JSON list of C-alpha atoms in Angstrom, two decimals:
[
{"chain": "J", "resi": 1, "resn": "LEU", "atom": "CA", "xyz": [77.36, 116.89, 85.50]},
{"chain": "J", "resi": 2, "resn": "VAL", "atom": "CA", "xyz": [79.22, 119.26, 87.80]},
{"chain": "J", "resi": 3, "resn": "GLN", "atom": "CA", "xyz": [76.27, 121.65, 87.76]},
{"chain": "J", "resi": 4, "resn": "GLU", "atom": "CA", "xyz": [74.01, 118.76, 88.73]},
{"chain": "J", "resi": 5, "resn": "VAL", "atom": "CA", "xyz": [76.24, 117.80, 91.66]},
{"chain": "J", "resi": 6, "resn": "LEU", "atom": "CA", "xyz": [76.96, 121.29, 93.00]},
{"chain": "J", "resi": 7, "resn": "GLY", "atom": "CA", "xyz": [73.82, 123.19, 92.07]},
{"chain": "J", "resi": 8, "resn": "GLU", "atom": "CA", "xyz": [74.21, 126.96, 92.54]},
{"chain": "J", "resi": 9, "resn": "LYS", "atom": "CA", "xyz": [77.66, 126.45, 94.12]},
{"chain": "J", "resi": 10, "resn": "ALA", "atom": "CA", "xyz": [78.97, 125.65, 90.63]},
{"chain": "J", "resi": 11, "resn": "ASN", "atom": "CA", "xyz": [78.60, 129.35, 89.77]},
{"chain": "J", "resi": 12, "resn": "ALA", "atom": "CA", "xyz": [81.62, 130.07, 91.98]},
{"chain": "J", "resi": 13, "resn": "ILE", "atom": "CA", "xyz": [83.96, 127.98, 89.81]},
{"chain": "J", "resi": 14, "resn": "CYS", "atom": "CA", "xyz": [86.45, 130.25, 88.05]},
{"chain": "J", "resi": 15, "resn": "ALA", "atom": "CA", "xyz": [89.39, 127.97, 87.22]},
{"chain": "J", "resi": 16, "resn": "TYR", "atom": "CA", "xyz": [90.23, 124.38, 86.34]},
{"chain": "J", "resi": 17, "resn": "GLU", "atom": "CA", "xyz": [93.39, 122.45, 87.04]},
{"chain": "J", "resi": 18, "resn": "TRP", "atom": "CA", "xyz": [93.79, 119.35, 84.89]},
{"chain": "J", "resi": 19, "resn": "TRP", "atom": "CA", "xyz": [96.39, 116.64, 84.46]},
{"chain": "J", "resi": 20, "resn": "ALA", "atom": "CA", "xyz": [96.65, 113.15, 83.00]},
{"chain": "J", "resi": 21, "resn": "HIS", "atom": "CA", "xyz": [98.23, 109.91, 84.17]},
{"chain": "J", "resi": 22, "resn": "SER", "atom": "CA", "xyz": [99.38, 107.02, 81.99]},
{"chain": "J", "resi": 23, "resn": "ARG", "atom": "CA", "xyz": [100.68, 104.26, 84.24]},
{"chain": "J", "resi": 24, "resn": "HIS", "atom": "CA", "xyz": [100.92, 100.52, 84.39]},
{"chain": "J", "resi": 25, "resn": "ALA", "atom": "CA", "xyz": [97.47, 99.30, 85.35]},
{"chain": "J", "resi": 26, "resn": "SER", "atom": "CA", "xyz": [98.69, 97.48, 88.46]},
{"chain": "J", "resi": 27, "resn": "LEU", "atom": "CA", "xyz": [100.49, 100.49, 89.99]},
{"chain": "J", "resi": 28, "resn": "GLY", "atom": "CA", "xyz": [98.81, 102.49, 92.72]},
{"chain": "J", "resi": 29, "resn": "HIS", "atom": "CA", "xyz": [98.97, 106.18, 93.57]},
{"chain": "J", "resi": 30, "resn": "ALA", "atom": "CA", "xyz": [99.75, 107.39, 97.08]},
{"chain": "J", "resi": 31, "resn": "LEU", "atom": "CA", "xyz": [96.99, 108.68, 99.33]},
{"chain": "J", "resi": 32, "resn": "HIS", "atom": "CA", "xyz": [96.94, 112.48, 99.15]},
{"chain": "J", "resi": 33, "resn": "PHE", "atom": "CA", "xyz": [94.87, 115.66, 99.24]},
{"chain": "J", "resi": 34, "resn": "ASP", "atom": "CA", "xyz": [94.28, 117.85, 96.18]},
{"chain": "J", "resi": 35, "resn": "THR", "atom": "CA", "xyz": [95.58, 121.30, 97.14]},
{"chain": "J", "resi": 36, "resn": "ASP", "atom": "CA", "xyz": [96.77, 124.59, 95.74]},
{"chain": "J", "resi": 37, "resn": "LYS", "atom": "CA", "xyz": [100.43, 123.66, 96.08]},
{"chain": "J", "resi": 38, "resn": "ALA", "atom": "CA", "xyz": [101.64, 127.19, 95.34]},
{"chain": "J", "resi": 39, "resn": "THR", "atom": "CA", "xyz": [99.86, 128.69, 98.36]},
{"chain": "J", "resi": 40, "resn": "ILE", "atom": "CA", "xyz": [101.25, 125.99, 100.67]},
{"chain": "J", "resi": 41, "resn": "ASP", "atom": "CA", "xyz": [104.79, 126.68, 99.42]},
{"chain": "J", "resi": 42, "resn": "ASN", "atom": "CA", "xyz": [104.20, 130.35, 100.18]},
{"chain": "J", "resi": 43, "resn": "GLY", "atom": "CA", "xyz": [103.15, 129.52, 103.74]},
{"chain": "J", "resi": 44, "resn": "GLU", "atom": "CA", "xyz": [99.53, 130.46, 103.17]},
{"chain": "J", "resi": 45, "resn": "THR", "atom": "CA", "xyz": [96.25, 128.77, 104.07]},
{"chain": "J", "resi": 46, "resn": "VAL", "atom": "CA", "xyz": [95.61, 125.33, 102.56]},
{"chain": "J", "resi": 47, "resn": "HIS", "atom": "CA", "xyz": [93.05, 125.54, 99.74]},
{"chain": "J", "resi": 48, "resn": "HIS", "atom": "CA", "xyz": [91.32, 122.70, 97.90]},
{"chain": "J", "resi": 49, "resn": "PRO", "atom": "CA", "xyz": [89.22, 122.48, 94.73]},
{"chain": "J", "resi": 50, "resn": "ILE", "atom": "CA", "xyz": [85.49, 122.64, 95.41]},
{"chain": "J", "resi": 51, "resn": "LEU", "atom": "CA", "xyz": [85.24, 119.38, 93.47]},
{"chain": "J", "resi": 52, "resn": "SER", "atom": "CA", "xyz": [87.76, 116.80, 92.22]},
{"chain": "J", "resi": 53, "resn": "SER", "atom": "CA", "xyz": [87.14, 114.37, 89.38]},
{"chain": "J", "resi": 54, "resn": "VAL", "atom": "CA", "xyz": [88.59, 111.34, 87.62]},
{"chain": "J", "resi": 55, "resn": "LEU", "atom": "CA", "xyz": [87.73, 110.29, 84.07]},
{"chain": "J", "resi": 56, "resn": "HIS", "atom": "CA", "xyz": [88.74, 106.71, 83.23]},
{"chain": "J", "resi": 57, "resn": "LEU", "atom": "CA", "xyz": [89.76, 106.67, 79.57]},
{"chain": "J", "resi": 58, "resn": "THR", "atom": "CA", "xyz": [90.75, 103.02, 79.93]},
{"chain": "J", "resi": 59, "resn": "GLY", "atom": "CA", "xyz": [89.87, 100.55, 82.65]},
{"chain": "J", "resi": 60, "resn": "ASP", "atom": "CA", "xyz": [89.67, 96.89, 83.49]},
{"chain": "J", "resi": 61, "resn": "ALA", "atom": "CA", "xyz": [88.43, 95.92, 86.94]},
{"chain": "J", "resi": 62, "resn": "SER", "atom": "CA", "xyz": [90.34, 92.61, 86.79]},
{"chain": "J", "resi": 63, "resn": "THR", "atom": "CA", "xyz": [93.75, 94.19, 86.18]},
{"chain": "J", "resi": 64, "resn": "SER", "atom": "CA", "xyz": [93.55, 97.75, 87.55]},
{"chain": "J", "resi": 65, "resn": "GLY", "atom": "CA", "xyz": [93.50, 99.02, 91.11]},
{"chain": "J", "resi": 66, "resn": "ALA", "atom": "CA", "xyz": [90.49, 100.90, 92.44]},
{"chain": "J", "resi": 67, "resn": "THR", "atom": "CA", "xyz": [90.43, 104.59, 93.29]},
{"chain": "J", "resi": 68, "resn": "ILE", "atom": "CA", "xyz": [89.50, 105.06, 96.94]},
{"chain": "J", "resi": 69, "resn": "VAL", "atom": "CA", "xyz": [88.10, 108.18, 98.63]},
{"chain": "J", "resi": 70, "resn": "LEU", "atom": "CA", "xyz": [88.05, 108.52, 102.43]},
{"chain": "J", "resi": 71, "resn": "ASP", "atom": "CA", "xyz": [85.82, 110.77, 104.55]},
{"chain": "J", "resi": 72, "resn": "GLN", "atom": "CA", "xyz": [88.92, 112.51, 105.91]},
{"chain": "J", "resi": 73, "resn": "THR", "atom": "CA", "xyz": [89.95, 116.14, 105.41]},
{"chain": "J", "resi": 74, "resn": "PRO", "atom": "CA", "xyz": [93.03, 117.94, 106.77]},
{"chain": "J", "resi": 75, "resn": "ASP", "atom": "CA", "xyz": [90.86, 119.33, 109.58]},
{"chain": "J", "resi": 76, "resn": "SER", "atom": "CA", "xyz": [88.83, 116.23, 110.45]},
{"chain": "J", "resi": 77, "resn": "ARG", "atom": "CA", "xyz": [89.31, 113.13, 112.57]},
{"chain": "J", "resi": 78, "resn": "SER", "atom": "CA", "xyz": [90.65, 109.94, 110.99]},
{"chain": "J", "resi": 79, "resn": "ALA", "atom": "CA", "xyz": [88.46, 108.45, 108.28]},
{"chain": "J", "resi": 80, "resn": "GLN", "atom": "CA", "xyz": [85.64, 106.11, 109.19]},
{"chain": "J", "resi": 81, "resn": "VAL", "atom": "CA", "xyz": [84.32, 105.41, 105.68]},
{"chain": "J", "resi": 82, "resn": "CYS", "atom": "CA", "xyz": [86.11, 104.51, 102.44]},
{"chain": "J", "resi": 83, "resn": "TRP", "atom": "CA", "xyz": [84.40, 104.67, 99.03]},
{"chain": "J", "resi": 84, "resn": "ARG", "atom": "CA", "xyz": [85.76, 102.45, 96.24]},
{"chain": "J", "resi": 85, "resn": "SER", "atom": "CA", "xyz": [85.59, 103.19, 92.50]},
{"chain": "J", "resi": 86, "resn": "VAL", "atom": "CA", "xyz": [86.58, 100.28, 90.27]},
{"chain": "J", "resi": 87, "resn": "PRO", "atom": "CA", "xyz": [88.09, 101.55, 87.00]},
{"chain": "J", "resi": 88, "resn": "GLN", "atom": "CA", "xyz": [85.88, 101.09, 83.95]},
{"chain": "J", "resi": 89, "resn": "GLN", "atom": "CA", "xyz": [86.38, 102.71, 80.58]},
{"chain": "J", "resi": 90, "resn": "ASN", "atom": "CA", "xyz": [84.41, 105.92, 80.00]},
{"chain": "J", "resi": 91, "resn": "THR", "atom": "CA", "xyz": [83.33, 106.39, 83.62]},
{"chain": "J", "resi": 92, "resn": "PHE", "atom": "CA", "xyz": [83.54, 109.72, 85.43]},
{"chain": "J", "resi": 93, "resn": "MET", "atom": "CA", "xyz": [83.84, 110.10, 89.20]},
{"chain": "J", "resi": 94, "resn": "VAL", "atom": "CA", "xyz": [83.41, 113.32, 91.22]},
{"chain": "J", "resi": 95, "resn": "PHE", "atom": "CA", "xyz": [83.94, 113.90, 94.94]},
{"chain": "J", "resi": 96, "resn": "PRO", "atom": "CA", "xyz": [84.51, 116.81, 97.35]},
{"chain": "J", "resi": 97, "resn": "GLY", "atom": "CA", "xyz": [87.95, 118.26, 96.66]},
{"chain": "J", "resi": 98, "resn": "ASP", "atom": "CA", "xyz": [89.14, 118.26, 100.28]},
{"chain": "J", "resi": 99, "resn": "LEU", "atom": "CA", "xyz": [88.87, 114.48, 100.80]},
{"chain": "J", "resi": 100, "resn": "LEU", "atom": "CA", "xyz": [91.83, 112.10, 101.10]},
{"chain": "J", "resi": 101, "resn": "HIS", "atom": "CA", "xyz": [92.12, 109.77, 98.10]},
{"chain": "J", "resi": 102, "resn": "GLY", "atom": "CA", "xyz": [94.46, 107.55, 96.09]},
{"chain": "J", "resi": 103, "resn": "VAL", "atom": "CA", "xyz": [94.69, 104.43, 93.91]},
{"chain": "J", "resi": 104, "resn": "LEU", "atom": "CA", "xyz": [95.18, 100.94, 95.32]},
{"chain": "J", "resi": 105, "resn": "PRO", "atom": "CA", "xyz": [97.94, 98.82, 93.77]},
{"chain": "J", "resi": 106, "resn": "CYS", "atom": "CA", "xyz": [96.94, 95.36, 92.56]},
{"chain": "J", "resi": 107, "resn": "PRO", "atom": "CA", "xyz": [98.62, 92.18, 91.24]},
{"chain": "J", "resi": 108, "resn": "GLY", "atom": "CA", "xyz": [97.89, 93.17, 87.64]},
{"chain": "J", "resi": 109, "resn": "SER", "atom": "CA", "xyz": [96.24, 89.98, 86.45]},
{"chain": "J", "resi": 110, "resn": "ASP", "atom": "CA", "xyz": [93.08, 88.04, 87.20]},
{"chain": "J", "resi": 111, "resn": "LYS", "atom": "CA", "xyz": [94.79, 84.72, 86.43]},
{"chain": "J", "resi": 112, "resn": "ARG", "atom": "CA", "xyz": [97.52, 83.19, 88.54]},
{"chain": "J", "resi": 113, "resn": "GLY", "atom": "CA", "xyz": [100.94, 83.23, 86.91]},
{"chain": "J", "resi": 114, "resn": "GLU", "atom": "CA", "xyz": [99.98, 85.71, 84.20]},
{"chain": "J", "resi": 115, "resn": "THR", "atom": "CA", "xyz": [101.16, 89.31, 83.96]},
{"chain": "J", "resi": 116, "resn": "CYS", "atom": "CA", "xyz": [99.37, 92.31, 82.52]},
{"chain": "J", "resi": 117, "resn": "ASN", "atom": "CA", "xyz": [100.90, 95.01, 80.32]},
{"chain": "J", "resi": 118, "resn": "ASN", "atom": "CA", "xyz": [97.78, 97.18, 80.22]},
{"chain": "J", "resi": 119, "resn": "ARG", "atom": "CA", "xyz": [98.05, 100.86, 81.07]},
{"chain": "J", "resi": 120, "resn": "ARG", "atom": "CA", "xyz": [95.71, 102.89, 83.22]},
{"chain": "J", "resi": 121, "resn": "LEU", "atom": "CA", "xyz": [94.92, 106.15, 81.45]},
{"chain": "J", "resi": 122, "resn": "THR", "atom": "CA", "xyz": [93.05, 108.77, 83.47]},
{"chain": "J", "resi": 123, "resn": "PHE", "atom": "CA", "xyz": [92.22, 112.46, 83.06]},
{"chain": "J", "resi": 124, "resn": "MET", "atom": "CA", "xyz": [91.70, 114.48, 86.23]},
{"chain": "J", "resi": 125, "resn": "VAL", "atom": "CA", "xyz": [90.14, 117.92, 86.70]},
{"chain": "J", "resi": 126, "resn": "GLY", "atom": "CA", "xyz": [90.02, 120.00, 89.87]},
{"chain": "J", "resi": 127, "resn": "PHE", "atom": "CA", "xyz": [87.25, 122.61, 89.84]},
{"chain": "J", "resi": 128, "resn": "LYS", "atom": "CA", "xyz": [88.48, 125.70, 91.69]},
{"chain": "J", "resi": 129, "resn": "THR", "atom": "CA", "xyz": [86.79, 128.75, 93.15]},
{"chain": "J", "resi": 130, "resn": "ARG", "atom": "CA", "xyz": [90.00, 130.84, 93.14]},
{"chain": "J", "resi": 131, "resn": "SER", "atom": "CA", "xyz": [92.63, 131.50, 90.50]},
{"chain": "J", "resi": 132, "resn": "VAL", "atom": "CA", "xyz": [96.02, 130.08, 91.40]},
{"chain": "J", "resi": 133, "resn": "PRO", "atom": "CA", "xyz": [98.55, 130.74, 88.58]},
{"chain": "J", "resi": 134, "resn": "ASP", "atom": "CA", "xyz": [99.27, 134.24, 89.91]},
{"chain": "J", "resi": 135, "resn": "GLN", "atom": "CA", "xyz": [100.79, 132.60, 92.98]},
{"chain": "J", "resi": 136, "resn": "ARG", "atom": "CA", "xyz": [103.37, 130.78, 90.83]},
{"chain": "J", "resi": 137, "resn": "ARG", "atom": "CA", "xyz": [105.55, 133.69, 89.81]},
{"chain": "J", "resi": 138, "resn": "GLY", "atom": "CA", "xyz": [109.15, 132.56, 89.62]},
{"chain": "J", "resi": 139, "resn": "LYS", "atom": "CA", "xyz": [108.18, 128.88, 89.59]},
{"chain": "J", "resi": 140, "resn": "ALA", "atom": "CA", "xyz": [108.87, 126.36, 86.82]},
{"chain": "J", "resi": 141, "resn": "LEU", "atom": "CA", "xyz": [106.56, 126.56, 83.80]},
{"chain": "J", "resi": 142, "resn": "TYR", "atom": "CA", "xyz": [105.30, 122.99, 84.18]},
{"chain": "J", "resi": 143, "resn": "GLY", "atom": "CA", "xyz": [104.03, 121.98, 87.59]},
{"chain": "J", "resi": 144, "resn": "PRO", "atom": "CA", "xyz": [101.05, 121.99, 89.96]},
{"chain": "J", "resi": 145, "resn": "CYS", "atom": "CA", "xyz": [98.60, 124.85, 89.44]},
{"chain": "J", "resi": 146, "resn": "ALA", "atom": "CA", "xyz": [100.61, 126.21, 86.50]},
{"chain": "J", "resi": 147, "resn": "PRO", "atom": "CA", "xyz": [98.97, 128.26, 83.72]},
{"chain": "J", "resi": 148, "resn": "LEU", "atom": "CA", "xyz": [98.82, 126.97, 80.15]},
{"chain": "J", "resi": 149, "resn": "PRO", "atom": "CA", "xyz": [102.25, 127.17, 78.43]},
{"chain": "J", "resi": 150, "resn": "PRO", "atom": "CA", "xyz": [102.73, 129.65, 75.55]},
{"chain": "J", "resi": 151, "resn": "ASP", "atom": "CA", "xyz": [100.77, 128.88, 72.39]},
{"chain": "J", "resi": 152, "resn": "THR", "atom": "CA", "xyz": [103.99, 128.00, 70.61]},
{"chain": "J", "resi": 153, "resn": "GLU", "atom": "CA", "xyz": [103.15, 124.44, 71.65]},
{"chain": "J", "resi": 154, "resn": "ALA", "atom": "CA", "xyz": [100.88, 122.73, 69.10]},
{"chain": "J", "resi": 155, "resn": "TRP", "atom": "CA", "xyz": [98.67, 121.08, 71.74]},
{"chain": "J", "resi": 156, "resn": "VAL", "atom": "CA", "xyz": [98.11, 124.45, 73.44]},
{"chain": "J", "resi": 157, "resn": "LYS", "atom": "CA", "xyz": [96.98, 125.96, 70.13]},
{"chain": "J", "resi": 158, "resn": "GLU", "atom": "CA", "xyz": [94.51, 123.14, 69.65]},
{"chain": "J", "resi": 159, "resn": "ILE", "atom": "CA", "xyz": [93.01, 123.71, 73.11]},
{"chain": "J", "resi": 160, "resn": "GLN", "atom": "CA", "xyz": [92.72, 127.46, 72.62]},
{"chain": "J", "resi": 161, "resn": "SER", "atom": "CA", "xyz": [91.10, 127.08, 69.20]},
{"chain": "J", "resi": 162, "resn": "GLY", "atom": "CA", "xyz": [88.22, 125.15, 70.75]},
{"chain": "J", "resi": 163, "resn": "TYR", "atom": "CA", "xyz": [85.96, 122.71, 68.97]},
{"chain": "J", "resi": 164, "resn": "GLU", "atom": "CA", "xyz": [84.26, 125.20, 66.63]},
{"chain": "J", "resi": 165, "resn": "ASP", "atom": "CA", "xyz": [80.91, 123.68, 65.64]},
{"chain": "J", "resi": 166, "resn": "GLN", "atom": "CA", "xyz": [81.47, 120.44, 67.57]},
{"chain": "J", "resi": 167, "resn": "HIS", "atom": "CA", "xyz": [79.97, 121.74, 70.81]},
{"chain": "J", "resi": 168, "resn": "ALA", "atom": "CA", "xyz": [77.19, 119.52, 72.16]},
{"chain": "J", "resi": 169, "resn": "SER", "atom": "CA", "xyz": [74.05, 121.19, 73.40]},
{"chain": "J", "resi": 170, "resn": "LYS", "atom": "CA", "xyz": [72.72, 120.55, 76.90]},
{"chain": "J", "resi": 171, "resn": "THR", "atom": "CA", "xyz": [69.90, 118.55, 75.37]},
{"chain": "J", "resi": 172, "resn": "GLU", "atom": "CA", "xyz": [72.33, 116.27, 73.54]},
{"chain": "J", "resi": 173, "resn": "VAL", "atom": "CA", "xyz": [74.31, 115.67, 76.73]},
{"chain": "J", "resi": 174, "resn": "ARG", "atom": "CA", "xyz": [71.24, 114.75, 78.73]},
{"chain": "J", "resi": 175, "resn": "VAL", "atom": "CA", "xyz": [70.08, 112.13, 76.23]},
{"chain": "J", "resi": 176, "resn": "ALA", "atom": "CA", "xyz": [73.51, 110.53, 75.88]},
{"chain": "J", "resi": 177, "resn": "GLY", "atom": "CA", "xyz": [72.60, 107.76, 78.31]},
{"chain": "J", "resi": 178, "resn": "ILE", "atom": "CA", "xyz": [74.55, 109.09, 81.31]},
{"chain": "J", "resi": 179, "resn": "GLU", "atom": "CA", "xyz": [73.75, 107.14, 84.47]},
{"chain": "J", "resi": 180, "resn": "MET", "atom": "CA", "xyz": [74.68, 108.46, 87.91]},
{"chain": "J", "resi": 181, "resn": "LYS", "atom": "CA", "xyz": [75.49, 105.99, 90.69]},
{"chain": "J", "resi": 182, "resn": "GLU", "atom": "CA", "xyz": [76.71, 106.23, 94.27]},
{"chain": "J", "resi": 183, "resn": "LEU", "atom": "CA", "xyz": [79.96, 104.43, 95.00]},
{"chain": "J", "resi": 184, "resn": "PRO", "atom": "CA", "xyz": [80.00, 101.40, 97.32]},
{"chain": "J", "resi": 185, "resn": "CYS", "atom": "CA", "xyz": [81.73, 102.00, 100.64]},
{"chain": "J", "resi": 186, "resn": "VAL", "atom": "CA", "xyz": [83.35, 100.05, 103.46]},
{"chain": "J", "resi": 187, "resn": "THR", "atom": "CA", "xyz": [83.89, 100.78, 107.12]},
{"chain": "J", "resi": 188, "resn": "PRO", "atom": "CA", "xyz": [86.14, 100.99, 109.08]},
{"chain": "J", "resi": 189, "resn": "ALA", "atom": "CA", "xyz": [88.47, 102.76, 106.68]},
{"chain": "J", "resi": 190, "resn": "TRP", "atom": "CA", "xyz": [91.61, 102.06, 108.72]},
{"chain": "J", "resi": 191, "resn": "GLU", "atom": "CA", "xyz": [92.68, 98.85, 110.43]},
{"chain": "J", "resi": 192, "resn": "GLU", "atom": "CA", "xyz": [95.34, 98.67, 113.12]},
{"chain": "J", "resi": 193, "resn": "ILE", "atom": "CA", "xyz": [98.05, 96.06, 112.63]},
{"chain": "J", "resi": 194, "resn": "THR", "atom": "CA", "xyz": [100.78, 94.83, 114.95]},
{"chain": "J", "resi": 195, "resn": "THR", "atom": "CA", "xyz": [104.24, 96.11, 114.12]},
{"chain": "J", "resi": 196, "resn": "SER", "atom": "CA", "xyz": [106.28, 94.24, 116.75]},
{"chain": "J", "resi": 197, "resn": "HIS", "atom": "CA", "xyz": [107.56, 90.67, 116.56]},
{"chain": "J", "resi": 198, "resn": "ASN", "atom": "CA", "xyz": [104.83, 88.21, 117.42]},
{"chain": "J", "resi": 199, "resn": "GLN", "atom": "CA", "xyz": [105.08, 84.70, 118.82]},
{"chain": "J", "resi": 200, "resn": "GLY", "atom": "CA", "xyz": [105.35, 83.25, 115.31]},
{"chain": "J", "resi": 201, "resn": "GLY", "atom": "CA", "xyz": [108.56, 85.18, 114.73]},
{"chain": "J", "resi": 202, "resn": "ASP", "atom": "CA", "xyz": [107.26, 87.37, 111.89]},
{"chain": "J", "resi": 203, "resn": "PRO", "atom": "CA", "xyz": [109.33, 90.56, 111.52]},
{"chain": "J", "resi": 204, "resn": "PRO", "atom": "CA", "xyz": [107.71, 94.00, 111.90]},
{"chain": "J", "resi": 205, "resn": "LEU", "atom": "CA", "xyz": [106.29, 95.62, 108.78]},
{"chain": "J", "resi": 206, "resn": "GLU", "atom": "CA", "xyz": [108.76, 98.07, 107.23]},
{"chain": "J", "resi": 207, "resn": "LEU", "atom": "CA", "xyz": [108.08, 99.54, 103.78]},
{"chain": "J", "resi": 208, "resn": "PRO", "atom": "CA", "xyz": [110.96, 100.89, 101.64]},
{"chain": "J", "resi": 209, "resn": "GLN", "atom": "CA", "xyz": [110.43, 104.60, 100.99]},
{"chain": "J", "resi": 210, "resn": "SER", "atom": "CA", "xyz": [110.66, 104.02, 97.23]},
{"chain": "J", "resi": 211, "resn": "ILE", "atom": "CA", "xyz": [107.44, 101.98, 97.19]},
{"chain": "J", "resi": 212, "resn": "ASP", "atom": "CA", "xyz": [105.60, 103.54, 100.14]},
{"chain": "J", "resi": 213, "resn": "GLN", "atom": "CA", "xyz": [102.22, 104.86, 98.96]},
{"chain": "J", "resi": 214, "resn": "ARG", "atom": "CA", "xyz": [100.90, 105.65, 102.45]},
{"chain": "J", "resi": 215, "resn": "PHE", "atom": "CA", "xyz": [98.45, 102.77, 102.70]},
{"chain": "J", "resi": 216, "resn": "PHE", "atom": "CA", "xyz": [100.46, 101.63, 105.74]},
{"chain": "J", "resi": 217, "resn": "ILE", "atom": "CA", "xyz": [101.26, 104.45, 108.15]},
{"chain": "J", "resi": 218, "resn": "LYS", "atom": "CA", "xyz": [102.54, 104.94, 111.68]},
{"chain": "J", "resi": 219, "resn": "GLY", "atom": "CA", "xyz": [100.49, 106.94, 114.14]},
{"chain": "J", "resi": 220, "resn": "GLU", "atom": "CA", "xyz": [97.06, 108.51, 113.94]},
{"chain": "J", "resi": 221, "resn": "PRO", "atom": "CA", "xyz": [95.93, 108.87, 110.28]},
{"chain": "J", "resi": 222, "resn": "ALA", "atom": "CA", "xyz": [94.44, 112.34, 110.82]},
{"chain": "J", "resi": 223, "resn": "GLU", "atom": "CA", "xyz": [97.69, 113.80, 112.15]},
{"chain": "J", "resi": 224, "resn": "TYR", "atom": "CA", "xyz": [99.89, 111.86, 109.72]},
{"chain": "J", "resi": 225, "resn": "PHE", "atom": "CA", "xyz": [98.17, 113.19, 106.59]},
{"chain": "J", "resi": 226, "resn": "ARG", "atom": "CA", "xyz": [97.77, 116.68, 108.04]},
{"chain": "J", "resi": 227, "resn": "GLN", "atom": "CA", "xyz": [101.54, 116.87, 108.39]},
{"chain": "J", "resi": 228, "resn": "SER", "atom": "CA", "xyz": [102.08, 115.37, 104.93]},
{"chain": "J", "resi": 229, "resn": "LEU", "atom": "CA", "xyz": [100.62, 118.51, 103.37]},
{"chain": "J", "resi": 230, "resn": "PHE", "atom": "CA", "xyz": [103.70, 120.48, 104.36]},
{"chain": "J", "resi": 231, "resn": "GLU", "atom": "CA", "xyz": [106.36, 118.01, 103.19]},
{"chain": "J", "resi": 232, "resn": "ARG", "atom": "CA", "xyz": [108.74, 119.51, 100.66]},
{"chain": "J", "resi": 233, "resn": "ASP", "atom": "CA", "xyz": [109.06, 117.77, 97.29]},
{"chain": "J", "resi": 234, "resn": "ASP", "atom": "CA", "xyz": [112.75, 118.66, 97.04]},
{"chain": "J", "resi": 235, "resn": "VAL", "atom": "CA", "xyz": [113.67, 117.04, 100.36]},
{"chain": "J", "resi": 236, "resn": "PRO", "atom": "CA", "xyz": [114.83, 113.40, 100.04]}
]
């Protein structure tokens, strides 16, 4: 699939960063850029994967928030277009790795008064054209852009042993019924709202930091998210 999307550019891929999320289906995930965090911490140029991806291992459109992707990079103007991917089990989404993206929160139920205990399980892979683990010397073993842990861990051994004779041929993959679709989009991507008291007496919108996922921001979106790249994780 990646080869089909990137064509000859896929030949430049030399590394993969992967991670998994298991969260309550109604919870969102803050808008962010996929980056090589190690190089940013070292004060170097911001690098992104050539392609980012999300595999929905579980999904229910009625109880899970959609993944959104905006046509906004750290170097561009504020987004004009927003693509929306509704979670469905066994669907795979790919998009340029330098685009702003996140997961919208949702009520968690399609019926009034009912709650949902479903979990949203996703597997993400960033396809990279440069190797990053060398930049992480002195860093914690587990973290962004980290290499595989030592093979003393059982799950690491299983990954390194491969799938032996279970590999699928290219022919088998192509006849597996894979269907490629473009995501629906909306525009404008951002909408300005009033933050001062209005005539009805409604208070200004203020989000507690603990639940702020950057869907409501102050200032120009392009500048806001450009600066967010350099925020330190260890600063409260």
